[in-house]
Each structure stands twice: as C-alpha cells, then as structure tokens.
mmCIF file of C-alpha atoms (C1' of nucleotides) in Angstrom:
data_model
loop_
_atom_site.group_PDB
_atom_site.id
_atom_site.type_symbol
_atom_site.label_atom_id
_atom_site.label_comp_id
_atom_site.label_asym_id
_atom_site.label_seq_id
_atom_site.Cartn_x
_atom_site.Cartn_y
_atom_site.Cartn_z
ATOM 1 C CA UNK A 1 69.468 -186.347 59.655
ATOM 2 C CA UNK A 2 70.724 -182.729 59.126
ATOM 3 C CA UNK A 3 73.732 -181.443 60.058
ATOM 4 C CA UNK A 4 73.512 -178.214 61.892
ATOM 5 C CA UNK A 5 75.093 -175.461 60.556
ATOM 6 C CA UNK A 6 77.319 -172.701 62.408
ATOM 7 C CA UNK A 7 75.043 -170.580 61.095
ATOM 8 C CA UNK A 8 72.064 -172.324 62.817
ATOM 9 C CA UNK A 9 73.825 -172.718 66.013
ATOM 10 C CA UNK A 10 74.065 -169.321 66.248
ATOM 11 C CA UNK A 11 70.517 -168.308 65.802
ATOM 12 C CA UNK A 12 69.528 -171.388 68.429
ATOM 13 C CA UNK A 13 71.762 -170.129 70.725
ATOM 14 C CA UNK A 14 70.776 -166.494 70.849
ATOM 15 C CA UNK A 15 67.563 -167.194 70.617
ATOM 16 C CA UNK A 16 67.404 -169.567 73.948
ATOM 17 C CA UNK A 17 69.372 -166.585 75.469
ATOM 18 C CA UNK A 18 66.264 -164.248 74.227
ATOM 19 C CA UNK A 19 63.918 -166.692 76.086
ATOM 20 C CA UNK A 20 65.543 -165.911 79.105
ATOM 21 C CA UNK A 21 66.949 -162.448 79.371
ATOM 22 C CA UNK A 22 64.645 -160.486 76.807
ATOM 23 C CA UNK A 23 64.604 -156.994 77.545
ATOM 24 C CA UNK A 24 60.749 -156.000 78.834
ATOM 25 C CA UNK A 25 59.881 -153.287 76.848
ATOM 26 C CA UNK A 26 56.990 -150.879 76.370
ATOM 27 C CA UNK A 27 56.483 -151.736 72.836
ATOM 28 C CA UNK A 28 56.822 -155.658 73.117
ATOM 29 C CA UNK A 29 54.481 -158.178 73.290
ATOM 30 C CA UNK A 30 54.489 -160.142 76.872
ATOM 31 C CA UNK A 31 56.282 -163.050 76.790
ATOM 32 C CA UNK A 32 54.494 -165.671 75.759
ATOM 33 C CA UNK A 33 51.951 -163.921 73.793
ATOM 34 C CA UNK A 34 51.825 -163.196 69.629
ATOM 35 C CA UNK A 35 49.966 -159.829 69.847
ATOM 36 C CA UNK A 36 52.849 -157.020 68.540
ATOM 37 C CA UNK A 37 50.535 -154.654 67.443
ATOM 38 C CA UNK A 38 51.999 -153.088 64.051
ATOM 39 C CA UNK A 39 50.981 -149.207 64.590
ATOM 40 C CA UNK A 40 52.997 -149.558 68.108
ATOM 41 C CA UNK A 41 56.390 -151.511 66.504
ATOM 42 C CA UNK A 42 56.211 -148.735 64.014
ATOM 43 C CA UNK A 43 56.260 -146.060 66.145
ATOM 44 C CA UNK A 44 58.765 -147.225 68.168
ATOM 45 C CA UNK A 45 61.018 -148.162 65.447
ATOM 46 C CA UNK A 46 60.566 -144.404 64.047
ATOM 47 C CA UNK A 47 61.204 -143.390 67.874
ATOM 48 C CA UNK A 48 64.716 -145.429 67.952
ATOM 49 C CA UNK A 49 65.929 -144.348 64.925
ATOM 50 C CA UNK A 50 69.618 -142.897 66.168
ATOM 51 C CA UNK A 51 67.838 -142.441 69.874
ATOM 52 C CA UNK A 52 68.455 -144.206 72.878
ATOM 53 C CA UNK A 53 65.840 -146.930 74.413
ATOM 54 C CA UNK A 54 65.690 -144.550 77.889
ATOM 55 C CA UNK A 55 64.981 -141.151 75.863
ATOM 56 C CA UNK A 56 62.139 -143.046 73.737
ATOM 57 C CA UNK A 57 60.452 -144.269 76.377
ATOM 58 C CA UNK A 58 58.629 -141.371 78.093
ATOM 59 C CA UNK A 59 57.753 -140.043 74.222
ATOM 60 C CA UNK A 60 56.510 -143.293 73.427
ATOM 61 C CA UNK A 61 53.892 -143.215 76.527
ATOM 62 C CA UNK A 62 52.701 -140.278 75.863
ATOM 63 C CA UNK A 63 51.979 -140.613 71.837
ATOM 64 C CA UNK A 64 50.647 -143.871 72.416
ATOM 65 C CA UNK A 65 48.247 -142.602 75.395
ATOM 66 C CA UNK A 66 47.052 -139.304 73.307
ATOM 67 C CA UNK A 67 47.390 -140.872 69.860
ATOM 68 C CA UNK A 68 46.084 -144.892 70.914
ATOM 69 C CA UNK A 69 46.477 -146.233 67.199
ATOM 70 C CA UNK A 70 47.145 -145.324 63.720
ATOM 71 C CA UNK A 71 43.776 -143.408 62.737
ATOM 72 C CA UNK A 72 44.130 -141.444 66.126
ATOM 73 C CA UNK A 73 47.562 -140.198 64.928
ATOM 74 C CA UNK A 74 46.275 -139.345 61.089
ATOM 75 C CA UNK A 75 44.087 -137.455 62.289
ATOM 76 C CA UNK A 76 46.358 -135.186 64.584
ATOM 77 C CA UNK A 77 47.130 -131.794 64.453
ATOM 78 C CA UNK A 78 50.982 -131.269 62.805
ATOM 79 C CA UNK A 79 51.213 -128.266 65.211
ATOM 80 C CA UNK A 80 50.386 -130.461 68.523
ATOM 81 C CA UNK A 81 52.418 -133.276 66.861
ATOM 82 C CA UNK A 82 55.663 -131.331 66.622
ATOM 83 C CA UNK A 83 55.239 -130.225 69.999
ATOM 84 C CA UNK A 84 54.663 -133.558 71.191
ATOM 85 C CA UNK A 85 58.102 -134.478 69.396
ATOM 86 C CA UNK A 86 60.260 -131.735 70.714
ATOM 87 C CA UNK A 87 62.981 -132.767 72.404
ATOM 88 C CA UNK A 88 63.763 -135.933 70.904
ATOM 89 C CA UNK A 89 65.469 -134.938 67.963
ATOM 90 C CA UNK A 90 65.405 -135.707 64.146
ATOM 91 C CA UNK A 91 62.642 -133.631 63.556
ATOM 92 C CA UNK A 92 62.034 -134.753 60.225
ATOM 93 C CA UNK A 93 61.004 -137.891 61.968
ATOM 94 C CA UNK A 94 58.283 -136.204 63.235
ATOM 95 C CA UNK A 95 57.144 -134.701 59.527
ATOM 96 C CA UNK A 96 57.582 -137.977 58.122
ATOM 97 C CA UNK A 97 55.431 -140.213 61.569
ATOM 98 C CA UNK A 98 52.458 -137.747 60.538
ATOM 99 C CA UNK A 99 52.770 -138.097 56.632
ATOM 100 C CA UNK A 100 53.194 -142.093 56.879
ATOM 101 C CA UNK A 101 49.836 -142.371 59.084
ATOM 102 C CA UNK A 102 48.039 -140.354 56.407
ATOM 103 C CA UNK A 103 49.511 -142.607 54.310
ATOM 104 C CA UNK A 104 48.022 -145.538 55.860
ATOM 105 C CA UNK A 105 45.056 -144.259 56.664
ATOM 106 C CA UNK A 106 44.102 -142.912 53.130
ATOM 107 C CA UNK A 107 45.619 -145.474 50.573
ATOM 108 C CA UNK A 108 45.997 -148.411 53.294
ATOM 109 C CA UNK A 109 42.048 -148.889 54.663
ATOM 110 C CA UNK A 110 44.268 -147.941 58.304
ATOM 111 C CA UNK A 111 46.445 -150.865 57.808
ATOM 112 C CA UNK A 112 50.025 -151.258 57.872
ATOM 113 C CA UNK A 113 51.287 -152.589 54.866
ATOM 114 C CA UNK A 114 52.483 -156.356 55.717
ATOM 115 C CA UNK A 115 55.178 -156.924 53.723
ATOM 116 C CA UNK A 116 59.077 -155.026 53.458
ATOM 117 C CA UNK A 117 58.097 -153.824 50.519
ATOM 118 C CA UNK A 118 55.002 -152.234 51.159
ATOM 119 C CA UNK A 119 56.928 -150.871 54.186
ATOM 120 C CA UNK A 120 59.477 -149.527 52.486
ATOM 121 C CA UNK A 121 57.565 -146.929 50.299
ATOM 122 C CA UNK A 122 55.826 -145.652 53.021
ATOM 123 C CA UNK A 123 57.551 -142.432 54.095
ATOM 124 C CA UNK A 124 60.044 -142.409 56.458
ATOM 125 C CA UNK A 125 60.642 -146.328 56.533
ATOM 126 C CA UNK A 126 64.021 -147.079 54.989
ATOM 127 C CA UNK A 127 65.205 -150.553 54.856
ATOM 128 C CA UNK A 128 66.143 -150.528 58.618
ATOM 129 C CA UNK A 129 62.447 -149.933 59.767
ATOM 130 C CA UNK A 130 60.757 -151.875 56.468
ATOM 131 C CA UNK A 131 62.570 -154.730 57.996
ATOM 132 C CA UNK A 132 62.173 -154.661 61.472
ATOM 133 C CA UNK A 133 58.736 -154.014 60.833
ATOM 134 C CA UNK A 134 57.772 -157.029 58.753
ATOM 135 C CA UNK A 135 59.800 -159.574 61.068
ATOM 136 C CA UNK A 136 58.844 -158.096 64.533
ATOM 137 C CA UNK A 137 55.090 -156.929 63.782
ATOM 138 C CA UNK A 138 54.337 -159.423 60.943
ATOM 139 C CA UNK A 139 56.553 -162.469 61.653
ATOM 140 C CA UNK A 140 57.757 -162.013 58.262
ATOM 141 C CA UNK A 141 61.331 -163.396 57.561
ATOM 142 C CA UNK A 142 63.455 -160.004 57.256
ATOM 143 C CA UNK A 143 67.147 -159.845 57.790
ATOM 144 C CA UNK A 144 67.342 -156.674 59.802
ATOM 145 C CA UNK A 145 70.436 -154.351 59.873
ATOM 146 C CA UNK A 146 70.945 -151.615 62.041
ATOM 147 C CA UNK A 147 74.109 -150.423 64.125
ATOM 148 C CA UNK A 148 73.634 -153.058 66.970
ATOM 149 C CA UNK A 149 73.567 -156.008 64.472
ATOM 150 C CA UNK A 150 76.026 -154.361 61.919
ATOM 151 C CA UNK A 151 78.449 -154.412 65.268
ATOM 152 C CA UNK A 152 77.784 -158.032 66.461
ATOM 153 C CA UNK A 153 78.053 -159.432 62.909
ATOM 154 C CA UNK A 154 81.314 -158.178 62.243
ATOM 155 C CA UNK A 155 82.343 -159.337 65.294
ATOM 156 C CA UNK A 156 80.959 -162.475 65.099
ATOM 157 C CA UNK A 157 82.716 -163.225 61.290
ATOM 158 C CA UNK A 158 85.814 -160.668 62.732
ATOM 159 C CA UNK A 159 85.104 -158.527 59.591
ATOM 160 C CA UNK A 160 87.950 -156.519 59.480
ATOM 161 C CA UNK A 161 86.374 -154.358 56.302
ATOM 162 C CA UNK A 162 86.244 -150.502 57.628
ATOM 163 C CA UNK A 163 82.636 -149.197 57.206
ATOM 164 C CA UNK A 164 80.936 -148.154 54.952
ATOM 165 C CA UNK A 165 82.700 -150.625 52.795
ATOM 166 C CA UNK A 166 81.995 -153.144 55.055
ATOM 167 C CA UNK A 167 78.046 -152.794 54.907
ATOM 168 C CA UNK A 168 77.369 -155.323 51.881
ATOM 169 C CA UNK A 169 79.747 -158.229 53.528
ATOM 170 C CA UNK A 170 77.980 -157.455 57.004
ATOM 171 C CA UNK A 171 74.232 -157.419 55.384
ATOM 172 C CA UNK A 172 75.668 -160.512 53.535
ATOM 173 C CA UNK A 173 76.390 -162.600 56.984
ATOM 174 C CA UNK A 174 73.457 -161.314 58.869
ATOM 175 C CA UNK A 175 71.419 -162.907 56.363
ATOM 176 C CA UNK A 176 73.133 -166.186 56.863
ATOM 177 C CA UNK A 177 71.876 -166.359 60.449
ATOM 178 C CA UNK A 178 68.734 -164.969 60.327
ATOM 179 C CA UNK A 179 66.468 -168.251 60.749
ATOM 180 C CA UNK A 180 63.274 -168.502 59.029
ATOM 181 C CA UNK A 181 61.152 -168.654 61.815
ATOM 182 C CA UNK A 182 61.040 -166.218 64.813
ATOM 183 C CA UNK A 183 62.647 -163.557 62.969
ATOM 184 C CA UNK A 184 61.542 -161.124 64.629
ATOM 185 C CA UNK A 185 62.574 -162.221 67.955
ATOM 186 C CA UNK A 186 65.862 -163.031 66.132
ATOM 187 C CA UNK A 187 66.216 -159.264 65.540
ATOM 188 C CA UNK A 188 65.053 -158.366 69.085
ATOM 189 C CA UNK A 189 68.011 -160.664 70.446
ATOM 190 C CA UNK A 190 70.530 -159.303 68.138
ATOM 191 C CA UNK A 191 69.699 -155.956 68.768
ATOM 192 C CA UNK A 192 69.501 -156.585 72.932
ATOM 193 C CA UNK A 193 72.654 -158.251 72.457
ATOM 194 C CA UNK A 194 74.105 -155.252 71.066
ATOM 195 C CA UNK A 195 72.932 -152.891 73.402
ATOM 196 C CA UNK A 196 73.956 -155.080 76.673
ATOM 197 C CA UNK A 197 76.339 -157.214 76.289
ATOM 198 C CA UNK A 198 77.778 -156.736 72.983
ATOM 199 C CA UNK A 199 78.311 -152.859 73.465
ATOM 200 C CA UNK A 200 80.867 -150.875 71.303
ATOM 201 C CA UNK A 201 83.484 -150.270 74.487
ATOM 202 C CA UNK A 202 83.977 -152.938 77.004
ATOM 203 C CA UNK A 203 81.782 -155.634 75.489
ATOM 204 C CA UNK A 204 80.971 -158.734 78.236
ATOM 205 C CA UNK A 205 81.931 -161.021 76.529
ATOM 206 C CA UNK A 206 82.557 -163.693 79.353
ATOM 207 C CA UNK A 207 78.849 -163.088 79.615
ATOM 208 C CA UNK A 208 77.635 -163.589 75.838
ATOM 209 C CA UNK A 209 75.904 -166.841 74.837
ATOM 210 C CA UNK A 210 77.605 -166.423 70.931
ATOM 211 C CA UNK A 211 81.143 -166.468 72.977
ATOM 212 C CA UNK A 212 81.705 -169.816 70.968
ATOM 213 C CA UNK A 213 80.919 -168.836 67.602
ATOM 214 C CA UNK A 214 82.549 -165.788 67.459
ATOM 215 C CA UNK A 215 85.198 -165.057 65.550
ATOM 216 C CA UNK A 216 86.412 -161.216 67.403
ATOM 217 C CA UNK A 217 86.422 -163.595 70.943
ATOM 218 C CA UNK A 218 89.232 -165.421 69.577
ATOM 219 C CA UNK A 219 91.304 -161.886 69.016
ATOM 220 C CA UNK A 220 92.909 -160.004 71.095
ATOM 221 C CA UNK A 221 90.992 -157.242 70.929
ATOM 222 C CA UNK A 222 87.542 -157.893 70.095
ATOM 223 C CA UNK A 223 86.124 -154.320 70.403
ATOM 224 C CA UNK A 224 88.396 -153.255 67.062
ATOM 225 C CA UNK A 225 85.154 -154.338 65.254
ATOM 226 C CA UNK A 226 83.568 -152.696 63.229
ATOM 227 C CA UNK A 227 86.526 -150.561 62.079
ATOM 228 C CA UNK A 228 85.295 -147.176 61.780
ATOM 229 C CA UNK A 229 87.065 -144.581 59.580
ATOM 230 C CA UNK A 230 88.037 -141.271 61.828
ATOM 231 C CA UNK A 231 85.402 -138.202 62.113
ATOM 232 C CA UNK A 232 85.437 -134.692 60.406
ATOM 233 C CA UNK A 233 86.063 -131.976 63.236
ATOM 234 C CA UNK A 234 82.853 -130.419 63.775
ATOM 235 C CA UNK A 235 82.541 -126.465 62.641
ATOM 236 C CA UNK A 236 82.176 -123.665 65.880
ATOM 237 C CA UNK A 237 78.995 -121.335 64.743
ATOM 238 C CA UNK A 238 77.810 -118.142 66.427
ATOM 239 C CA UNK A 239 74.428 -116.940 66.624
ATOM 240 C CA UNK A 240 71.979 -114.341 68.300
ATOM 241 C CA UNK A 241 68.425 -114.613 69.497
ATOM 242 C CA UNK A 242 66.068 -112.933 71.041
ATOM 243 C CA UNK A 243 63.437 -112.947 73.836
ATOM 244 C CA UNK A 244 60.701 -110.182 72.664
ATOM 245 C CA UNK A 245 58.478 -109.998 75.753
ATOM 246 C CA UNK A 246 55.172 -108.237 75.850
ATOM 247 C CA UNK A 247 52.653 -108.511 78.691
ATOM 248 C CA UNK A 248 53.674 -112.100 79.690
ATOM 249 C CA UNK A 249 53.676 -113.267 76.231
ATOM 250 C CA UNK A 250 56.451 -113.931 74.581
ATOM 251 C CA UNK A 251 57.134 -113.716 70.499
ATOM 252 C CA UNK A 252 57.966 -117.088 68.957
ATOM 253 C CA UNK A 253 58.382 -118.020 65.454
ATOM 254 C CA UNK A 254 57.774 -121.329 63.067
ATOM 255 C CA UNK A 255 60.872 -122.692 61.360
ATOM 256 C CA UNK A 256 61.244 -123.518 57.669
ATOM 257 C CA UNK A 257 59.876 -126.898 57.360
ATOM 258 C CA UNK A 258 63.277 -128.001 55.608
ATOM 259 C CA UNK A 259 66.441 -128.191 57.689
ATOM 260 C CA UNK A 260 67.674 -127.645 60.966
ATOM 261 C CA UNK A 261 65.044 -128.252 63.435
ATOM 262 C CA UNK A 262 62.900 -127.618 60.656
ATOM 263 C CA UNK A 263 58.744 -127.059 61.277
ATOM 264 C CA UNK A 264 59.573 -126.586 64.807
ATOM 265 C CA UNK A 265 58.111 -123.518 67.151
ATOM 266 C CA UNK A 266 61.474 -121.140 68.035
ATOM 267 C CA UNK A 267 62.435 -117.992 69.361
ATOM 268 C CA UNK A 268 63.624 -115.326 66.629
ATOM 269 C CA UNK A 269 67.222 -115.927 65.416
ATOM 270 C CA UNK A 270 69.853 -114.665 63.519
ATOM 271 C CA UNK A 271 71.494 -116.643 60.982
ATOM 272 C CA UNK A 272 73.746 -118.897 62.393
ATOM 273 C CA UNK A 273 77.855 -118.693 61.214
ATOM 274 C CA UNK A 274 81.266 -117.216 61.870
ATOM 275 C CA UNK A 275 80.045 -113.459 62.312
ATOM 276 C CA UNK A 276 76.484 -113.442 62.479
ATOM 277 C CA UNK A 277 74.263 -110.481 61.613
ATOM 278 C CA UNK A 278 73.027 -109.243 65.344
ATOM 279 C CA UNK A 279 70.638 -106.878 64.359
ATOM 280 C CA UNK A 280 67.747 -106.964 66.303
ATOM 281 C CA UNK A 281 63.677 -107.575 64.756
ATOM 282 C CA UNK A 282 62.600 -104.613 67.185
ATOM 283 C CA UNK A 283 64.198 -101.522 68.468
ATOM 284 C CA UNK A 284 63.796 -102.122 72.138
ATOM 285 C CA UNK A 285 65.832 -101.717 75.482
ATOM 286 C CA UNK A 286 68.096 -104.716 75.035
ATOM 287 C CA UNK A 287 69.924 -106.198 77.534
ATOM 288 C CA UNK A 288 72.544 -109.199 76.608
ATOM 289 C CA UNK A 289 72.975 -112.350 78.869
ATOM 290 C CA UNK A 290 76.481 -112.414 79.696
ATOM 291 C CA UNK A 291 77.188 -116.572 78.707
ATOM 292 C CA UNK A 292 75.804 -117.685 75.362
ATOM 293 C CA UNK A 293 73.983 -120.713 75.697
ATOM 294 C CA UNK A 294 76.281 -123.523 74.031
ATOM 295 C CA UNK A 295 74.630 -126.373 71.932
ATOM 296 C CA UNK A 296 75.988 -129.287 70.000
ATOM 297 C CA UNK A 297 74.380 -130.305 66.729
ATOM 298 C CA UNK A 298 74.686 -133.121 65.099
ATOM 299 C CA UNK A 299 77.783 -131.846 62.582
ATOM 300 C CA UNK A 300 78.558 -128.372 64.098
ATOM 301 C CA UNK A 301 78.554 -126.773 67.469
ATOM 302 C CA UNK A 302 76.993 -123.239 68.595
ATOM 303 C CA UNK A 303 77.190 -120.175 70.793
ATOM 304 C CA UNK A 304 74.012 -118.731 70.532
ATOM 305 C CA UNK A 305 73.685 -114.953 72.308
ATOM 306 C CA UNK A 306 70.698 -113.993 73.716
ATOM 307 C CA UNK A 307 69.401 -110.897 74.257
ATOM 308 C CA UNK A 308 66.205 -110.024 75.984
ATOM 309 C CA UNK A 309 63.428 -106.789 76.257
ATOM 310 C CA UNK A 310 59.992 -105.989 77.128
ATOM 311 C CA UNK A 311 58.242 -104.242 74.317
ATOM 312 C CA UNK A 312 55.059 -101.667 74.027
ATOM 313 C CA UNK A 313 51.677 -103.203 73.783
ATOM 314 C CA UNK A 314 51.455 -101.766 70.035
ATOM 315 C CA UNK A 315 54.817 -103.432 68.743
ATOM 316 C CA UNK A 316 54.911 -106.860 67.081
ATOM 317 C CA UNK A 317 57.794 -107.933 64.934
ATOM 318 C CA UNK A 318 57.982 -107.990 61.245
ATOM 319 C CA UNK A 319 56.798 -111.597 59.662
ATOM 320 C CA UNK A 320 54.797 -114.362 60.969
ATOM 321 C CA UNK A 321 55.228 -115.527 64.594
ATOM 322 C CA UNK A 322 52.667 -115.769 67.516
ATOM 323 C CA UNK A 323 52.544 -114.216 71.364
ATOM 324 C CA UNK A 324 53.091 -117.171 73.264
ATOM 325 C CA UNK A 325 52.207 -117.018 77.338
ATOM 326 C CA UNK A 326 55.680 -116.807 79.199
ATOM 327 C CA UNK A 327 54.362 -118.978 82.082
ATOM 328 C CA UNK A 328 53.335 -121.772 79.698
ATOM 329 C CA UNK A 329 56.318 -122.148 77.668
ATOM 330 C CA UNK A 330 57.376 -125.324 78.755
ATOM 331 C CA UNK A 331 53.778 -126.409 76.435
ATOM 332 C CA UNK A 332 55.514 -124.417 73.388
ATOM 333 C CA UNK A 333 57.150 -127.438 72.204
ATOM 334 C CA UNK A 334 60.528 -125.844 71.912
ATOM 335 C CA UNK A 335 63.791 -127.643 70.656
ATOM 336 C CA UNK A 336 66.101 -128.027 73.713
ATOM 337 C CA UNK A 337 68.223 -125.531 72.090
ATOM 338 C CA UNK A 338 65.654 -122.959 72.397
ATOM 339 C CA UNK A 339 64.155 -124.232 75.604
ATOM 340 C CA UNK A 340 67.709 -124.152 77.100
ATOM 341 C CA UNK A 341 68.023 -120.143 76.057
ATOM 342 C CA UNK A 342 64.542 -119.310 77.331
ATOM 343 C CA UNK A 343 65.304 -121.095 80.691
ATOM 344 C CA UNK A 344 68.844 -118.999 80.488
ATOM 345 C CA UNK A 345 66.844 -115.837 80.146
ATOM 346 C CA UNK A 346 64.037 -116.663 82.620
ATOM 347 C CA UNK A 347 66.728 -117.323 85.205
ATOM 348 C CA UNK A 348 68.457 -114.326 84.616
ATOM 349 C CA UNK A 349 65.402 -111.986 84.781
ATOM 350 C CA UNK A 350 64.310 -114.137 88.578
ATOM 351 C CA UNK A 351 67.744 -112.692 89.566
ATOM 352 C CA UNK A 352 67.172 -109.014 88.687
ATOM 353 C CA UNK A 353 64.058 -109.229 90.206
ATOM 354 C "C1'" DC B 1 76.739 -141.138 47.921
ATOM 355 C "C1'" DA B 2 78.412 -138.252 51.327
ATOM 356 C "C1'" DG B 3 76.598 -135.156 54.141
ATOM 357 C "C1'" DG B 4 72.597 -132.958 56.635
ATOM 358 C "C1'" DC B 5 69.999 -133.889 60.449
ATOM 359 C "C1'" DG B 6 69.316 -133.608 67.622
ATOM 360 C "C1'" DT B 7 69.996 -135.049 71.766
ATOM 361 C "C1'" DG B 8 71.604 -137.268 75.890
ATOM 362 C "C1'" DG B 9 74.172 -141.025 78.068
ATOM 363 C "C1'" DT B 10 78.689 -142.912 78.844
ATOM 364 C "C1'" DG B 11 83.589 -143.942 79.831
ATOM 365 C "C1'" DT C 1 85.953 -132.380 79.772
ATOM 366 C "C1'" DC C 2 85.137 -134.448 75.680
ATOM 367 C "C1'" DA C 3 84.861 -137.822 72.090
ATOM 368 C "C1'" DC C 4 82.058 -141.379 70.949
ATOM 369 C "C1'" DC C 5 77.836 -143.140 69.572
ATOM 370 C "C1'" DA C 6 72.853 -144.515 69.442
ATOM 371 C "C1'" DA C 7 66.698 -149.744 66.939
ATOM 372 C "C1'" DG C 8 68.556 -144.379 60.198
ATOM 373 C "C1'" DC C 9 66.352 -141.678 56.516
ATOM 374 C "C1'" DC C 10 66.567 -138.580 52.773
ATOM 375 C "C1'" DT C 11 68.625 -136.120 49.003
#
DNA sequence: CAGGCGTGGTG
DNA sequence: TCACCAAGCCT
C-alpha cells in the first residue's frame, strides 16, 4: 500500500474543502456537472488578470450576453469592443481578447486550442492563463501560478525567498501539490483559498483546512509571506484637457493604439508631465474648472485641468476626432479618467445654469 | 528583465 | 487618507 505523501495530503485536503465551500461563480460549471465551456474560462481568465472577482463580474455578463461564444466575439466590431471594455482597465487586454478570437476563429476551425501550449501562443495568454486554461476548461494537468497561489505556497513551505527571486522555488512547490487529476478544481481551490481565507493581511487561518500542513502557521507571523521587496514612489504628472462643445455634441478623440489607455475613445489632451503645454486645439471662450480632476495610474499619479467652451457650428479641431452627443456620453466608452472629467464638467455647467 | 500598463476595494 | 494589492502580459 502507498504511503501518502505531505504533498498529497495537501491536495486531498483542499480539495474536500473545495467540495464544500467552492465559490459559485458566473464562469463555473454547477457543481456536479463537467461542462466549463472553454470560450467562457478564457474570457474570464483575460477578465481577472490583475482585476478583482466583483469588478469582472458585471463585464463578464454583459460580453457573454452580446458576444455568446467565441465566433460571436471574432466577429465584433474593435470600436464597440473597446467600449464594452472601458472601465475595467488594462486596455491592452481588450486589443489582445479581440486579436486571440480571430485567432481562433481563423487558424483554430473556432476552437480553443486544448493544450498549454497551444494556449500559450495565442495572444494575450501568458503562462498564467495557458495554464489555468488547460486544467480548468480542459482537465488538463497544469500547475497554475498566479498571485493567490504564489502567496499560499510560500506560506505553506514558509518560503522566506523575497520575490521575484522567489518565483522558481514557489513554481517549484506548487508543482509538487498539484495532483494529477482534478487540476483544475485544484487551481480553483487554491486560488479561493487565496482570496478568502488565505488573504495577504489578516489571513483566517483558524479557519483554513491546510492549517496542518503549513509551514507560515507554525510562525509567528504568518502574513510575512511572500516577502515583497519595497515600491518605487510613484511620479505626480500634470495635464490639461478639454471639453469642445458644439450643439450638444461634444469633440472626442481615438488614442494611439500603444500605451496608456491606448485605442481607447478620449477627450483632447495635452501631454501629460511636470509643466504641460496648455495650449488649447481651438481658440474659444474658455473657462477653467477650478479642481483638477485627480487620477491614479498604475505607476504615476495625475492632475488633469479641464477647461471647457461652446464653439461655432463651422469650427472643428485640427486632426481626427468625432462629434459625440453630450447626452449619450455615458455610451462613449470613456476611460474612468476621462469619464470622471466629463462628469466634473457636466456638473459644473448644471450649476451655472 | 524591469518597467509600462487601470481601476477599485480594503484596512 | 493612503498604501497596498488584485485569477498577468508584453517588450
């Protein structure tokens, strides 16, 4: 008879503890039923990436409603598909969601790829995704690593490594008890875990099912792992931008498709740095809104000015853009940053009015 | 390979 | 208020 492993233990353990207290989640299969559809653990995987369960969920509704599988979303427009994105962040995602159903689509006959590999070249699927994809949509034994699992396995083996230096030894472990069958519900467990119980501050540990396998329980301070080495102050920008108004339409302008909120609808905008260029795209009657709407990027923060005017029904500002109807500019698929300064202008011409 | 790349929840 | 951090990927 064999012996069972620690490593074993742990994967029968969590696992019985998935049984029970599995999250319910949009993109899941019901309990008791084998029928993850591929197209929908994709897309939700893409959703996740760096982004909370509660902000995916409403996205994920609507894509999967207006876009039901992966020919549907091939076959969308990139302009409606931005839109559809705004708000969640990572807009290359949203490039790369469009480009990997073509993908599919065209050199796949509409099927996903069922293997990491295959996964992995398709665009926007790095080893995180390839993984989770083959294990949770394709039953495929995968060992998959992202921040919720990188946290519990160094706790579990009290890896004591700071990241990134710590990544190979983690990946290492995590692979030791991923079981070959039900990996993907081995993932799903590790990664509810994570988010629940084994959280970054505070974890519950009097709570967790692993309790007696883990190595961090028997510390005095469990939450020390993973070390992580200390942050780079984020950079203070300034910007401008401008509301250019003309008979309820309002000018807005496609981004670069490369960088910051790149391919996304905006409104007009300086450059963004310590002294900012302010001068206007049209001579108008400006008027300035006295707060600049503050906004915090991922690795720098910004005060962006806005200024505001109605123009003549002959002017349109130099270089591509489109008129836009003011009342429907909640449909424009706007970045929050620029949906926050249009809302700070609308509000401030309601009160002159 | 270190840094660019959003946003919102949380303690 | 503010720092931390999230189901990472790409270059």
């Amino acid at each position: 008879m064999r012996v069972e492993g620690p490593e074993t233990k742990i994967a029968r353990d969590l696992l019985a503890h998935y049984d029970v207290h599995a999250r319910r989640l949009p993109w899941r299969a019901p309990p008791g039923t084998n029928a993850a559809d591929p197209y929908r653990v994709w897309l939700s995987e893409v959703m996740l990436q760096q982004t909370t369960v509660a902000a995916v969920g409403p996205y994920f509704a609507r894509f999967t409603e207006r876009w039901p599988d992966v020919a549907a979303l091939a076959a969308a427009d990139d302009a409606d598909l931005m839109a559809a994105w705004a708000g969640l962040g990572y807009y290359a995602r949203a490039r790369n969601l469009l480009a990997c159903a073509r993908a599919v689509a065209r050199d796949h006959g509409g099927r996903f790829p069922d293997t990491e590999a295959g996964l992995r070249a398709l665009p926007g699927v790095g080893a995180y995704t390839a993984a989770a994809v083959a294990a949770i949509a394709f039953g495929r034994r995968a060992v998959v690593v992202d921040a919720n699992v990188e946290r519990v396995v160094a706790r579990l083996f009290a890896i004591a490594t700071p990241l990134p230096a710590a990544r190979p030894a983690i990946r290492d472990a995590a692979d030791r008890i991923t079981p070959d069958a039900r990996a993907g519900d081995f993932a799903q467990a590790m990664m509810d875990l994570g988010a629940t119980v084994c959280t970054p501050r505070n974890p519950a540990c009097g709570i967790c099912p692993l309790r007696s396998d883990c190595a961090a329980f028997a510390t005095a301070d469990p939450a020390i792992f993973p070390v992580r080495p200390a942050k780079r102050a984020k950079p203070h920008r300034t910007g401008h931008g401008w509301w250019i108004e003309r008979d309820g339409h309002v000018w807005l302008v496609r981004r670069p498709d490369t960088g910051l909120l790149g391919g996304m609808r905006g409104l007009p905008s300086s450059d963004w740095g310590d002294a900012p260029d302010a001068t206007p795209p049209v001579a108008a009657d400006w008027r300035t809104l006295a707060d600049p709407v503050r906004h915090v990027f991922t690795h720098f923060s910004l005060s962006l000015t806005m200024h505001h005017a109605h123009v003549g029904d002959d002017v349109t500002p130099d270089g591509a853009g489109e008129w836009w109807p003011v009342a429907r500019i909640g449909d424009a698929g706007l970045p929050t940053l620029f949906a926050r300064a249009a809302q700070a202008v609308r509000r401030e011409q309601d009160a002159r009015n």
